[in-house]
PDB file of C-alpha atoms and ligand atoms in Angstrom:
ATOM      1  CA  MET H   1      15.142  17.614  -1.949  1.00  0.00           C
ATOM      2  CA  VAL H   2      13.442  14.838  -0.404  1.00  0.00           C
ATOM      3  CA  LYS H   3      14.444  15.492   3.104  1.00  0.00           C
ATOM      4  CA  GLU H   4      12.870  18.953   2.910  1.00  0.00           C
ATOM      5  CA  ASN H   5      10.152  17.114   1.314  1.00  0.00           C
ATOM      6  CA  LEU H   6       9.357  14.364   3.898  1.00  0.00           C
ATOM      7  CA  ALA H   7       9.640  17.282   6.555  1.00  0.00           C
ATOM      8  CA  GLU H   8       6.507  19.048   4.837  1.00  0.00           C
ATOM      9  CA  VAL H   9       4.705  15.879   4.561  1.00  0.00           C
ATOM     10  CA  GLU H  10       5.743  14.630   7.912  1.00  0.00           C
ATOM     11  CA  ALA H  11       4.002  18.003   9.146  1.00  0.00           C
ATOM     12  CA  ARG H  12       1.282  17.855   7.234  1.00  0.00           C
ATOM     13  CA  ILE H  13       0.735  14.059   8.718  1.00  0.00           C
ATOM     14  CA  SER H  14       0.734  15.670  12.048  1.00  0.00           C
ATOM     15  CA  LYS H  15      -1.676  18.001  11.384  1.00  0.00           C
ATOM     16  CA  ALA H  16      -3.883  15.812   9.972  1.00  0.00           C
ATOM     17  CA  CYS H  17      -3.947  13.621  12.812  1.00  0.00           C
ATOM     18  CA  GLU H  18      -4.186  15.930  15.172  1.00  0.00           C
ATOM     19  CA  ARG H  19      -7.462  17.488  13.619  1.00  0.00           C
ATOM     20  CA  ALA H  20      -8.598  13.953  13.697  1.00  0.00           C
ATOM     21  CA  GLY H  21      -7.874  13.432  17.526  1.00  0.00           C
ATOM     22  CA  ARG H  22      -5.384  10.836  16.410  1.00  0.00           C
ATOM     23  CA  ASN H  23      -2.029   9.476  17.524  1.00  0.00           C
ATOM     24  CA  ARG H  24       0.558   9.755  14.730  1.00  0.00           C
ATOM     25  CA  GLU H  25       1.689   6.475  15.677  1.00  0.00           C
ATOM     26  CA  GLU H  26      -1.521   5.160  14.311  1.00  0.00           C
ATOM     27  CA  VAL H  27      -0.184   6.006  10.581  1.00  0.00           C
ATOM     28  CA  THR H  28       2.694   3.991   8.698  1.00  0.00           C
ATOM     29  CA  LEU H  29       4.234   6.870   5.894  1.00  0.00           C
ATOM     30  CA  ILE H  30       5.086   4.573   3.111  1.00  0.00           C
ATOM     31  CA  ALA H  31       7.282   6.521   0.774  1.00  0.00           C
ATOM     32  CA  VAL H  32       6.459   5.261  -2.846  1.00  0.00           C
ATOM     33  CA  SER H  33       9.834   5.431  -4.933  1.00  0.00           C
ATOM     34  CA  LYS H  34       8.674   3.386  -8.015  1.00  0.00           C
ATOM     35  CA  THR H  35      10.877   4.781 -10.755  1.00  0.00           C
ATOM     36  CA  LYS H  36      13.481   6.634  -8.681  1.00  0.00           C
ATOM     37  CA  PRO H  37      16.610   5.822  -8.312  1.00  0.00           C
ATOM     38  CA  VAL H  38      17.953   4.201  -4.932  1.00  0.00           C
ATOM     39  CA  SER H  39      20.293   7.018  -4.738  1.00  0.00           C
ATOM     40  CA  MET H  40      17.075   8.792  -3.581  1.00  0.00           C
ATOM     41  CA  MET H  41      15.891   6.115  -1.470  1.00  0.00           C
ATOM     42  CA  GLU H  42      18.721   6.349   0.568  1.00  0.00           C
ATOM     43  CA  GLU H  43      17.966   9.979   1.209  1.00  0.00           C
ATOM     44  CA  ALA H  44      15.066   9.306   2.558  1.00  0.00           C
ATOM     45  CA  ILE H  45      16.663   6.291   4.687  1.00  0.00           C
ATOM     46  CA  GLY H  46      18.648   8.966   6.226  1.00  0.00           C
ATOM     47  CA  ALA H  47      15.790  10.878   7.107  1.00  0.00           C
ATOM     48  CA  GLY H  48      14.334   7.952   9.372  1.00  0.00           C
ATOM     49  CA  ILE H  49      12.012   6.124   6.457  1.00  0.00           C
ATOM     50  CA  VAL H  50      11.963   2.539   6.858  1.00  0.00           C
ATOM     51  CA  ASP H  51       8.753   1.980   4.721  1.00  0.00           C
ATOM     52  CA  PHE H  52       9.125   2.035   0.958  1.00  0.00           C
ATOM     53  CA  GLY H  53       6.309   0.961  -1.867  1.00  0.00           C
ATOM     54  CA  GLU H  54       6.938  -0.229  -5.033  1.00  0.00           C
ATOM     55  CA  ASN H  55       4.704  -1.481  -7.882  1.00  0.00           C
ATOM     56  CA  LYS H  56       6.564  -3.811  -9.896  1.00  0.00           C
ATOM     57  CA  VAL H  57       8.291  -7.139  -9.020  1.00  0.00           C
ATOM     58  CA  GLN H  58      11.492  -6.443 -10.936  1.00  0.00           C
ATOM     59  CA  GLU H  59      11.852  -2.685  -9.503  1.00  0.00           C
ATOM     60  CA  ILE H  60      11.774  -4.472  -5.928  1.00  0.00           C
ATOM     61  CA  VAL H  61      14.085  -7.455  -6.775  1.00  0.00           C
ATOM     62  CA  ASP H  62      16.902  -4.902  -8.074  1.00  0.00           C
ATOM     63  CA  LYS H  63      16.239  -2.391  -5.510  1.00  0.00           C
ATOM     64  CA  TYR H  64      16.297  -5.303  -3.094  1.00  0.00           C
ATOM     65  CA  GLU H  65      19.772  -6.387  -3.718  1.00  0.00           C
ATOM     66  CA  ALA H  66      21.264  -2.863  -3.680  1.00  0.00           C
ATOM     67  CA  ILE H  67      20.157  -1.620  -0.635  1.00  0.00           C
ATOM     68  CA  PRO H  68      22.139  -3.268   2.275  1.00  0.00           C
ATOM     69  CA  GLN H  69      19.592  -2.264   4.812  1.00  0.00           C
ATOM     70  CA  LYS H  70      16.886  -3.885   6.333  1.00  0.00           C
ATOM     71  CA  LEU H  71      13.633  -2.270   4.816  1.00  0.00           C
ATOM     72  CA  ASN H  72       9.952  -2.948   4.814  1.00  0.00           C
ATOM     73  CA  TRP H  73       8.561  -3.449   1.403  1.00  0.00           C
ATOM     74  CA  HIS H  74       5.673  -2.796   0.359  1.00  0.00           C
ATOM     75  CA  MET H  75       3.972  -4.415  -2.651  1.00  0.00           C
ATOM     76  CA  ILE H  76       1.308  -1.867  -4.077  1.00  0.00           C
ATOM     77  CA  GLY H  77       0.718  -2.856  -7.412  1.00  0.00           C
ATOM     78  CA  HIS H  78      -1.185  -5.407  -9.396  1.00  0.00           C
ATOM     79  CA  LEU H  79       0.600  -8.539  -9.362  1.00  0.00           C
ATOM     80  CA  GLN H  80       1.123 -10.885 -11.629  1.00  0.00           C
ATOM     81  CA  ARG H  81       0.730 -14.428 -10.126  1.00  0.00           C
ATOM     82  CA  ASN H  82       3.753 -16.078 -11.747  1.00  0.00           C
ATOM     83  CA  LYS H  83       5.588 -13.582 -10.386  1.00  0.00           C
ATOM     84  CA  VAL H  84       4.756 -13.813  -7.052  1.00  0.00           C
ATOM     85  CA  LYS H  85       7.699 -16.035  -6.163  1.00  0.00           C
ATOM     86  CA  TYR H  86      10.416 -13.632  -6.548  1.00  0.00           C
ATOM     87  CA  ILE H  87       9.039 -11.172  -3.705  1.00  0.00           C
ATOM     88  CA  VAL H  88       7.107 -13.559  -1.971  1.00  0.00           C
ATOM     89  CA  ASP H  89       9.486 -13.843   0.976  1.00  0.00           C
ATOM     90  CA  LYS H  90      11.010 -10.229   0.507  1.00  0.00           C
ATOM     91  CA  VAL H  91       7.995  -8.023   1.171  1.00  0.00           C
ATOM     92  CA  CYS H  92       6.511  -7.357   4.416  1.00  0.00           C
ATOM     93  CA  MET H  93       2.885  -6.720   2.718  1.00  0.00           C
ATOM     94  CA  ILE H  94       1.168  -6.976  -0.219  1.00  0.00           C
ATOM     95  CA  HIS H  95      -1.561  -4.410  -0.559  1.00  0.00           C
ATOM     96  CA  SER H  96      -2.949  -5.469  -3.697  1.00  0.00           C
ATOM     97  CA  VAL H  97      -4.942  -8.658  -3.646  1.00  0.00           C
ATOM     98  CA  ASP H  98      -7.882  -8.486  -5.723  1.00  0.00           C
ATOM     99  CA  SER H  99      -8.577 -12.322  -6.769  1.00  0.00           C
ATOM    100  CA  LEU H 100      -8.805 -15.610  -4.252  1.00  0.00           C
ATOM    101  CA  LYS H 101      -6.819 -17.016  -7.055  1.00  0.00           C
ATOM    102  CA  LEU H 102      -4.004 -14.628  -6.389  1.00  0.00           C
ATOM    103  CA  ALA H 103      -4.550 -14.997  -2.736  1.00  0.00           C
ATOM    104  CA  GLU H 104      -3.866 -18.817  -3.219  1.00  0.00           C
ATOM    105  CA  THR H 105      -0.358 -18.659  -5.193  1.00  0.00           C
ATOM    106  CA  ILE H 106       0.798 -16.071  -2.438  1.00  0.00           C
ATOM    107  CA  SER H 107      -0.492 -19.048  -0.004  1.00  0.00           C
ATOM    108  CA  GLU H 108       1.028 -21.701  -1.795  1.00  0.00           C
ATOM    109  CA  LEU H 109       4.350 -20.140  -2.247  1.00  0.00           C
ATOM    110  CA  ALA H 110       4.698 -18.747   1.202  1.00  0.00           C
ATOM    111  CA  VAL H 111       4.077 -22.355   2.629  1.00  0.00           C
ATOM    112  CA  LYS H 112       6.825 -23.657   0.316  1.00  0.00           C
ATOM    113  CA  LYS H 113       9.341 -20.530   1.915  1.00  0.00           C
ATOM    114  CA  ASN H 114       8.279 -20.973   5.175  1.00  0.00           C
ATOM    115  CA  VAL H 115       6.947 -17.646   5.481  1.00  0.00           C
ATOM    116  CA  VAL H 116       3.626 -15.665   6.490  1.00  0.00           C
ATOM    117  CA  VAL H 117       2.537 -12.870   4.293  1.00  0.00           C
ATOM    118  CA  PRO H 118       0.304 -10.448   5.440  1.00  0.00           C
ATOM    119  CA  ILE H 119      -2.009  -9.385   2.992  1.00  0.00           C
ATOM    120  CA  LEU H 120      -4.511  -6.338   2.249  1.00  0.00           C
ATOM    121  CA  ILE H 121      -7.785  -7.078  -0.254  1.00  0.00           C
ATOM    122  CA  GLU H 122      -7.800  -4.181  -3.032  1.00  0.00           C
ATOM    123  CA  VAL H 123     -11.117  -2.695  -3.355  1.00  0.00           C
ATOM    124  CA  ASN H 124     -12.337  -0.655  -6.208  1.00  0.00           C
ATOM    125  CA  MET H 125     -14.358   1.912  -4.385  1.00  0.00           C
ATOM    126  CA  ALA H 126     -15.500   4.438  -7.163  1.00  0.00           C
ATOM    127  CA  GLY H 127     -16.124   1.433  -9.348  1.00  0.00           C
ATOM    128  CA  GLU H 128     -13.774   2.700 -11.909  1.00  0.00           C
ATOM    129  CA  ASP H 129     -12.954   0.657 -15.025  1.00  0.00           C
ATOM    130  CA  THR H 130      -9.633   1.599 -14.913  1.00  0.00           C
ATOM    131  CA  LYS H 131      -8.830   0.458 -11.999  1.00  0.00           C
ATOM    132  CA  PHE H 132      -7.989  -3.141 -10.210  1.00  0.00           C
ATOM    133  CA  GLY H 133      -9.772  -4.208  -7.124  1.00  0.00           C
ATOM    134  CA  VAL H 134     -12.890  -5.812  -5.943  1.00  0.00           C
ATOM    135  CA  ALA H 135     -15.883  -4.150  -5.283  1.00  0.00           C
ATOM    136  CA  PRO H 136     -16.844  -3.699  -2.040  1.00  0.00           C
ATOM    137  CA  GLU H 137     -20.251  -5.887  -2.165  1.00  0.00           C
ATOM    138  CA  ALA H 138     -17.157  -8.820  -3.201  1.00  0.00           C
ATOM    139  CA  ALA H 139     -14.732  -7.897  -0.509  1.00  0.00           C
ATOM    140  CA  PRO H 140     -16.099  -9.719   2.609  1.00  0.00           C
ATOM    141  CA  GLY H 141     -16.445 -13.121   0.263  1.00  0.00           C
ATOM    142  CA  LEU H 142     -12.652 -12.542  -0.765  1.00  0.00           C
ATOM    143  CA  VAL H 143     -11.511 -11.948   3.001  1.00  0.00           C
ATOM    144  CA  GLU H 144     -13.380 -14.965   3.924  1.00  0.00           C
ATOM    145  CA  ALA H 145     -11.725 -17.363   1.708  1.00  0.00           C
ATOM    146  CA  ALA H 146      -8.666 -15.704   1.647  1.00  0.00           C
ATOM    147  CA  ALA H 147      -8.600 -16.227   5.260  1.00  0.00           C
ATOM    148  CA  LYS H 148      -8.736 -20.398   5.098  1.00  0.00           C
ATOM    149  CA  LEU H 149      -5.291 -20.232   3.155  1.00  0.00           C
ATOM    150  CA  PRO H 150      -2.224 -21.190   5.147  1.00  0.00           C
ATOM    151  CA  GLY H 151       0.905 -18.755   4.548  1.00  0.00           C
ATOM    152  CA  ILE H 152      -1.155 -15.620   4.849  1.00  0.00           C
ATOM    153  CA  ARG H 153      -2.829 -13.469   6.917  1.00  0.00           C
ATOM    154  CA  VAL H 154      -5.633 -10.746   5.789  1.00  0.00           C
ATOM    155  CA  ASN H 155      -4.956  -7.633   7.634  1.00  0.00           C
ATOM    156  CA  GLY H 156      -6.939  -5.475   6.448  1.00  0.00           C
ATOM    157  CA  LEU H 157      -8.264  -3.110   3.095  1.00  0.00           C
ATOM    158  CA  MET H 158      -6.391  -0.890   0.700  1.00  0.00           C
ATOM    159  CA  THR H 159      -8.012   1.403  -2.381  1.00  0.00           C
ATOM    160  CA  ILE H 160      -6.908   3.750  -4.747  1.00  0.00           C
ATOM    161  CA  ALA H 161      -9.145   6.522  -4.960  1.00  0.00           C
ATOM    162  CA  PRO H 162      -9.666   8.167  -8.518  1.00  0.00           C
ATOM    163  CA  PHE H 163      -7.211  11.160  -9.260  1.00  0.00           C
ATOM    164  CA  VAL H 164      -8.896  14.265  -8.538  1.00  0.00           C
ATOM    165  CA  GLU H 165      -8.302  18.045  -8.371  1.00  0.00           C
ATOM    166  CA  ASN H 166     -10.144  18.360  -4.931  1.00  0.00           C
ATOM    167  CA  PRO H 167      -9.170  16.097  -2.432  1.00  0.00           C
ATOM    168  CA  GLU H 168     -12.450  16.542  -0.507  1.00  0.00           C
ATOM    169  CA  ASP H 169     -13.924  14.399  -3.346  1.00  0.00           C
ATOM    170  CA  ASN H 170     -12.347  11.241  -2.225  1.00  0.00           C
ATOM    171  CA  ARG H 171     -13.396  11.807   1.107  1.00  0.00           C
ATOM    172  CA  ILE H 172     -16.608   9.285   0.942  1.00  0.00           C
ATOM    173  CA  HIS H 173     -14.310   6.629  -1.049  1.00  0.00           C
ATOM    174  CA  PHE H 174     -12.248   6.368   2.413  1.00  0.00           C
ATOM    175  CA  ARG H 175     -15.007   6.744   4.713  1.00  0.00           C
ATOM    176  CA  ASN H 176     -16.785   3.703   2.791  1.00  0.00           C
ATOM    177  CA  LEU H 177     -13.368   1.682   2.651  1.00  0.00           C
ATOM    178  CA  ARG H 178     -13.341   2.219   6.976  1.00  0.00           C
ATOM    179  CA  LYS H 179     -16.896   1.444   7.122  1.00  0.00           C
ATOM    180  CA  LEU H 180     -16.643  -1.930   4.924  1.00  0.00           C
ATOM    181  CA  SER H 181     -13.513  -2.799   7.313  1.00  0.00           C
ATOM    182  CA  VAL H 182     -15.885  -2.079  10.329  1.00  0.00           C
ATOM    183  CA  ASP H 183     -18.259  -4.421   8.523  1.00  0.00           C
ATOM    184  CA  ILE H 184     -15.897  -7.126   8.119  1.00  0.00           C
ATOM    185  CA  THR H 185     -14.828  -7.202  11.627  1.00  0.00           C
ATOM    186  CA  GLY H 186     -18.539  -7.554  12.522  1.00  0.00           C
ATOM    187  CA  LYS H 187     -18.166 -10.966  10.743  1.00  0.00           C
ATOM    188  CA  ASN H 188     -15.401 -12.318  13.409  1.00  0.00           C
ATOM    189  CA  ILE H 189     -13.914 -14.277  11.041  1.00  0.00           C
ATOM    190  CA  ASP H 190     -11.072 -16.248  12.178  1.00  0.00           C
ATOM    191  CA  ASN H 191      -7.613 -15.643  11.092  1.00  0.00           C
ATOM    192  CA  VAL H 192      -8.451 -11.894   9.478  1.00  0.00           C
ATOM    193  CA  SER H 193      -7.772  -8.498  11.234  1.00  0.00           C
ATOM    194  CA  MET H 194      -8.886  -5.605   9.934  1.00  0.00           C
ATOM    195  CA  SER H 195      -6.382  -3.330  11.652  1.00  0.00           C
ATOM    196  CA  ALA H 196      -5.076  -1.861   8.534  1.00  0.00           C
ATOM    197  CA  LEU H 197      -6.595   0.488   6.300  1.00  0.00           C
ATOM    198  CA  SER H 198      -3.978   1.611   3.201  1.00  0.00           C
ATOM    199  CA  MET H 199      -5.323   4.719   1.373  1.00  0.00           C
ATOM    200  CA  GLY H 200      -4.383   8.334   0.624  1.00  0.00           C
ATOM    201  CA  MET H 201      -1.927   9.571  -1.668  1.00  0.00           C
ATOM    202  CA  THR H 202      -0.253  12.684  -2.343  1.00  0.00           C
ATOM    203  CA  GLY H 203      -3.378  14.551  -3.669  1.00  0.00           C
ATOM    204  CA  ASP H 204      -5.468  13.148  -0.438  1.00  0.00           C
ATOM    205  CA  TYR H 205      -3.479  11.497   1.967  1.00  0.00           C
ATOM    206  CA  GLU H 206      -4.680  14.168   4.744  1.00  0.00           C
ATOM    207  CA  VAL H 207      -8.072  13.703   4.128  1.00  0.00           C
ATOM    208  CA  ALA H 208      -7.493  10.049   4.167  1.00  0.00           C
ATOM    209  CA  ILE H 209      -6.098  10.130   7.964  1.00  0.00           C
ATOM    210  CA  GLU H 210      -8.540  12.324   8.634  1.00  0.00           C
ATOM    211  CA  GLU H 211     -11.040   9.185   7.782  1.00  0.00           C
ATOM    212  CA  GLY H 212      -9.029   6.411   9.712  1.00  0.00           C
ATOM    213  CA  ALA H 213      -5.941   5.125   7.193  1.00  0.00           C
ATOM    214  CA  THR H 214      -3.208   3.711   8.984  1.00  0.00           C
ATOM    215  CA  MET H 215      -0.937   3.450   6.013  1.00  0.00           C
ATOM    216  CA  VAL H 216      -0.681   6.472   3.665  1.00  0.00           C
ATOM    217  CA  ARG H 217       1.248   5.882   0.339  1.00  0.00           C
ATOM    218  CA  VAL H 218       2.720   8.875  -0.729  1.00  0.00           C
ATOM    219  CA  GLY H 219       5.093   9.250  -3.816  1.00  0.00           C
ATOM    220  CA  THR H 220       5.243  12.526  -6.005  1.00  0.00           C
ATOM    221  CA  GLY H 221       5.044  14.602  -2.372  1.00  0.00           C
ATOM    222  CA  ILE H 222       8.880  13.017  -1.565  1.00  0.00           C
ATOM    223  CA  PHE H 223      10.402  12.063  -4.502  1.00  0.00           C
ATOM    224  CA  GLY H 224       8.945  14.878  -6.808  1.00  0.00           C
ATOM    225  CA  ALA H 225       7.227  14.050 -10.206  1.00  0.00           C
ATOM    226  CA  ARG H 226       7.802  10.689 -12.176  1.00  0.00           C
ATOM    227  CA  ASN H 227       9.033  10.241 -15.399  1.00  0.00           C
ATOM    228  CA  TYR H 228       7.980   7.096 -17.046  1.00  0.00           C
ATOM    229  CA  ALA H 229       8.914   7.955 -20.749  1.00  0.00           C
ATOM    230  CA  VAL H 230      12.932   7.630 -19.658  1.00  0.00           C
ATOM    231  CA  PRO H 231      13.194   4.919 -16.823  1.00  0.00           C
ATOM    232  CA  ASP H 232      15.355   6.264 -14.123  1.00  0.00           C
ATOM    233  CA  SER H 233      18.652   4.071 -13.767  1.00  0.00           C
ATOM    234  CA  LEU H 234      19.118   1.987 -10.547  1.00  0.00           C
TER     235      LEU H 234
HETATM  236  C1  PLP N   1       2.415   5.471  -7.438  1.00  0.00           C
HETATM  237  C2  PLP N   1       1.308   5.235  -6.246  1.00  0.00           C
HETATM  238  C3  PLP N   1       1.155   5.781  -5.551  1.00  0.00           C
HETATM  239  C4  PLP N   1       1.854   7.090  -5.199  1.00  0.00           C
HETATM  240  O1  PLP N   1       1.330   8.042  -6.160  1.00  0.00           O
HETATM  241  P1  PLP N   1       1.594   9.429  -5.585  1.00  0.00           P
HETATM  242  O2  PLP N   1       0.575  10.188  -6.371  1.00  0.00           O
HETATM  243  O3  PLP N   1       2.508   9.670  -6.247  1.00  0.00           O
HETATM  244  O4  PLP N   1       1.797   9.763  -4.021  1.00  0.00           O
HETATM  245  C5  PLP N   1       0.446   5.107  -4.194  1.00  0.00           C
HETATM  246  N1  PLP N   1       0.111   3.738  -4.153  1.00  0.00           N
HETATM  247  C6  PLP N   1      -0.315   3.360  -5.516  1.00  0.00           C
HETATM  248  C7  PLP N   1      -0.950   1.893  -5.166  1.00  0.00           C
HETATM  249  C8  PLP N   1       0.651   3.906  -6.684  1.00  0.00           C
HETATM  250  O5  PLP N   1       0.899   2.983  -7.612  1.00  0.00           O
END
């Protein structure tokens, strides 16, 4: 099932790139494997996927140990400062930095482990109470402050758009995140690149690609619906 789903997602990504006049290579598909077993991830690996997204520290650590292949692990969920130490040298990117304190903790531990961790600033574009992320107005300041820290590199912005029936309703949020990244690029802050725009999930990744996403995070569309009540075994 994973292979078929991936083929479908891949075709849709290609079409969205075509519509937007973009190269397929500009968009990284991150397979969001949270709650899903290693066996399903291995199917995805067999189909050529190397980028995986997870939102829980423990799950990254467990799966990291269980899978021998070298994969790109993306931390996409809310991250508590006391757990950074478990993943700082395992992940290829932390998408969910939404405070200077968290950036400082990542920085400290990255320096200790002699790594440089690419991070994205998570922005709450729709101002939803239920979501993490900084307000758009606060993003440039956080980027500027985080850029001064050693051991991390600000690589761009991330957003989790609202859950909507019609993906067109999220176009404005994706467009505004892109505008925000262009504004921040214009500030020419040292040690900052705004090359990554992590936006778009199963319901809206095609619209996100049309609006400039460089990373889409697709879970359900690849692995099927998640069941949080009964945790999948590894
Ligand atoms: C779960 C999750 C996704 C994937 O959501 P789907 O709708 O299943 O594609 C993407 N991004 C984040 C931050 C998530 O937590």
